[in-house]
Amino acid sequence: MEKIRVVVSGSCGRMGQEVVDMVNNNSHFELVAMVDSKYSHQNSDRGIPEFPDCLSCFRTINADVLVDFTAPGSGMQNAIYALENKVRPVVGTTGFSDEEINQLSELAAREKVGCIIAPNFAIGAVLMMQFSKIAAKYYDDVEIIEMHHDQKLDAPSGTASKTAELISEERKFKQQGHPDEQEIIVGSRGADFEGMRIHSVRLPGLVAHQQVLFGGTGELLSIKHDSFHRNSFMTGVKLSIETVMKLEHLVYGLENIVN
């Protein structure tokens, strides 16, 4: 079986390093290049070509898949470069707008190149989101608390936003809380998404954690997921690399490829 040739973007970051290790530990993958803005020029000291940007990489390296864990702005541009060069993006970078996802979806369809964007690659997180969608059929009152390390750039997290979107597909709109409530400190009630509230916590020592709380008469349903180490995301990244090779369109959300 031919190996899948993988480029890792954001390879100097903690998630990027996990992806590099995962690719190297799977015999049917081949790490053909690493991309990070910290690289000033192509460097082969470690035996793998290193590039400061994806465009220069794709002009030199023959690749099948790009795995991107960077920042929203660079992640969007990297995905565009990949699709235009017939390289299939697997994107874990969060913070994309609906307009940006639609733009990438149209580009993927036009180029007939697969693309997977996932707010969270942990299987448990995907199940947490699906369980929350089911619960939303029965509970109108819900709040989401997501907790991440203090170096995360976007808030709320992509996982929290995706969870809220899935819940809204089943939940009847309701403006939660007392109709006359007042925020003594602005923002204390969290972000307002179709009447439900999302709270973001950023602290050193955290990795990725989320709790979805459903309130009912005399009861509370809590659905929780914790990632204690970044290797918890690698099962989903591996599956996405394998799956994106069979696609000719964009898929948003790991739940759409998990059987």
mmCIF file of C-alpha atoms in Angstrom, residues 122-229:
data_model
loop_
_atom_site.group_PDB
_atom_site.id
_atom_site.type_symbol
_atom_site.label_atom_id
_atom_site.label_comp_id
_atom_site.label_asym_id
_atom_site.label_seq_id
_atom_site.Cartn_x
_atom_site.Cartn_y
_atom_site.Cartn_z
ATOM 1 C CA ALA A 122 -11.052 13.739 20.431
ATOM 2 C CA ILE A 123 -13.601 10.936 19.989
ATOM 3 C CA GLY A 124 -14.974 11.589 23.485
ATOM 4 C CA ALA A 125 -15.555 15.256 22.642
ATOM 5 C CA VAL A 126 -17.475 14.268 19.516
ATOM 6 C CA LEU A 127 -19.672 11.952 21.602
ATOM 7 C CA MET A 128 -20.170 14.735 24.168
ATOM 8 C CA MET A 129 -21.458 17.021 21.404
ATOM 9 C CA GLN A 130 -23.776 14.331 20.020
ATOM 10 C CA PHE A 131 -25.143 13.474 23.495
ATOM 11 C CA SER A 132 -25.787 17.188 24.040
ATOM 12 C CA LYS A 133 -27.743 17.398 20.801
ATOM 13 C CA ILE A 134 -29.915 14.487 21.936
ATOM 14 C CA ALA A 135 -30.488 16.058 25.369
ATOM 15 C CA ALA A 136 -31.506 19.359 23.769
ATOM 16 C CA LYS A 137 -34.716 17.706 22.552
ATOM 17 C CA TYR A 138 -35.839 17.504 26.172
ATOM 18 C CA TYR A 139 -34.281 20.563 27.855
ATOM 19 C CA ASP A 140 -34.631 24.209 26.817
ATOM 20 C CA ASP A 141 -32.266 25.568 29.486
ATOM 21 C CA VAL A 142 -28.588 24.949 28.792
ATOM 22 C CA GLU A 143 -25.249 26.584 29.550
ATOM 23 C CA ILE A 144 -21.826 25.597 28.237
ATOM 24 C CA ILE A 145 -18.611 25.985 30.210
ATOM 25 C CA GLU A 146 -15.423 25.425 28.213
ATOM 26 C CA MET A 147 -11.958 25.542 29.753
ATOM 27 C CA HIS A 148 -8.640 25.740 27.904
ATOM 28 C CA HIS A 149 -4.998 26.669 28.471
ATOM 29 C CA ASP A 150 -4.221 30.370 28.679
ATOM 30 C CA GLN A 151 -2.406 30.472 25.317
ATOM 31 C CA LYS A 152 -5.554 29.723 23.321
ATOM 32 C CA LEU A 153 -6.360 32.657 21.045
ATOM 33 C CA ASP A 154 -10.086 32.251 20.278
ATOM 34 C CA ALA A 155 -13.049 32.322 22.637
ATOM 35 C CA PRO A 156 -15.387 30.608 22.801
ATOM 36 C CA SER A 157 -13.632 27.490 21.614
ATOM 37 C CA GLY A 158 -14.551 25.854 18.347
ATOM 38 C CA THR A 159 -15.884 22.890 20.312
ATOM 39 C CA ALA A 160 -18.213 25.109 22.352
ATOM 40 C CA SER A 161 -19.435 26.914 19.243
ATOM 41 C CA LYS A 162 -20.043 23.624 17.423
ATOM 42 C CA THR A 163 -21.847 22.217 20.476
ATOM 43 C CA ALA A 164 -24.104 25.275 20.613
ATOM 44 C CA GLU A 165 -24.884 24.937 16.911
ATOM 45 C CA LEU A 166 -25.829 21.272 17.316
ATOM 46 C CA ILE A 167 -27.995 22.065 20.347
ATOM 47 C CA SER A 168 -29.764 24.866 18.460
ATOM 48 C CA GLU A 169 -30.816 22.349 15.791
ATOM 49 C CA GLU A 170 -32.992 20.610 18.413
ATOM 50 C CA ARG A 171 -33.671 23.255 21.071
ATOM 51 C CA LYS A 172 -36.556 25.673 20.871
ATOM 52 C CA PHE A 173 -35.294 29.240 21.205
ATOM 53 C CA LYS A 174 -35.439 30.508 24.770
ATOM 54 C CA GLN A 175 -33.872 33.606 26.303
ATOM 55 C CA GLN A 176 -32.554 32.149 29.539
ATOM 56 C CA GLY A 177 -32.418 33.782 32.929
ATOM 57 C CA HIS A 178 -34.735 36.295 34.534
ATOM 58 C CA PRO A 179 -36.123 38.763 31.982
ATOM 59 C CA ASP A 180 -35.009 41.645 34.213
ATOM 60 C CA GLU A 181 -31.556 40.301 35.155
ATOM 61 C CA GLN A 182 -28.684 42.780 35.128
ATOM 62 C CA GLU A 183 -24.970 42.129 34.714
ATOM 63 C CA ILE A 184 -23.277 44.026 37.528
ATOM 64 C CA ILE A 185 -19.988 43.239 35.776
ATOM 65 C CA VAL A 186 -20.344 43.205 31.979
ATOM 66 C CA GLY A 187 -19.858 39.717 30.560
ATOM 67 C CA SER A 188 -20.539 37.892 33.811
ATOM 68 C CA ARG A 189 -23.385 35.911 32.210
ATOM 69 C CA GLY A 190 -21.153 34.791 29.342
ATOM 70 C CA ALA A 191 -21.715 34.920 25.608
ATOM 71 C CA ASP A 192 -25.303 34.790 24.352
ATOM 72 C CA PHE A 193 -25.906 32.247 21.583
ATOM 73 C CA GLU A 194 -29.600 32.074 20.672
ATOM 74 C CA GLY A 195 -30.531 32.598 24.310
ATOM 75 C CA MET A 196 -28.171 29.978 25.772
ATOM 76 C CA ARG A 197 -24.964 31.025 27.545
ATOM 77 C CA ILE A 198 -21.356 30.065 26.825
ATOM 78 C CA HIS A 199 -18.593 30.668 29.373
ATOM 79 C CA SER A 200 -14.868 30.524 28.520
ATOM 80 C CA VAL A 201 -12.177 29.835 31.127
ATOM 81 C CA ARG A 202 -8.476 30.320 30.319
ATOM 82 C CA LEU A 203 -5.904 29.090 32.852
ATOM 83 C CA PRO A 204 -2.400 27.586 32.755
ATOM 84 C CA GLY A 205 -2.409 23.857 33.424
ATOM 85 C CA LEU A 206 -5.577 23.185 31.442
ATOM 86 C CA VAL A 207 -5.629 21.423 28.067
ATOM 87 C CA ALA A 208 -9.218 21.168 26.723
ATOM 88 C CA HIS A 209 -12.310 20.650 28.869
ATOM 89 C CA GLN A 210 -16.025 21.228 28.394
ATOM 90 C CA GLN A 211 -19.159 20.785 30.449
ATOM 91 C CA VAL A 212 -22.683 21.142 29.074
ATOM 92 C CA LEU A 213 -25.312 21.758 31.755
ATOM 93 C CA PHE A 214 -29.023 21.125 31.145
ATOM 94 C CA GLY A 215 -31.435 22.367 33.795
ATOM 95 C CA GLY A 216 -34.897 20.957 34.402
ATOM 96 C CA THR A 217 -37.468 20.972 37.155
ATOM 97 C CA GLY A 218 -35.672 19.611 40.208
ATOM 98 C CA GLU A 219 -32.771 18.157 38.190
ATOM 99 C CA LEU A 220 -29.512 18.910 36.431
ATOM 100 C CA LEU A 221 -28.002 16.899 33.568
ATOM 101 C CA SER A 222 -24.249 17.388 33.159
ATOM 102 C CA ILE A 223 -22.369 16.103 30.103
ATOM 103 C CA LYS A 224 -18.613 16.513 30.477
ATOM 104 C CA HIS A 225 -15.459 15.754 28.530
ATOM 105 C CA ASP A 226 -11.817 16.281 29.519
ATOM 106 C CA SER A 227 -8.673 16.041 27.416
ATOM 107 C CA PHE A 228 -5.752 15.786 29.827
ATOM 108 C CA HIS A 229 -3.120 15.381 27.110
#
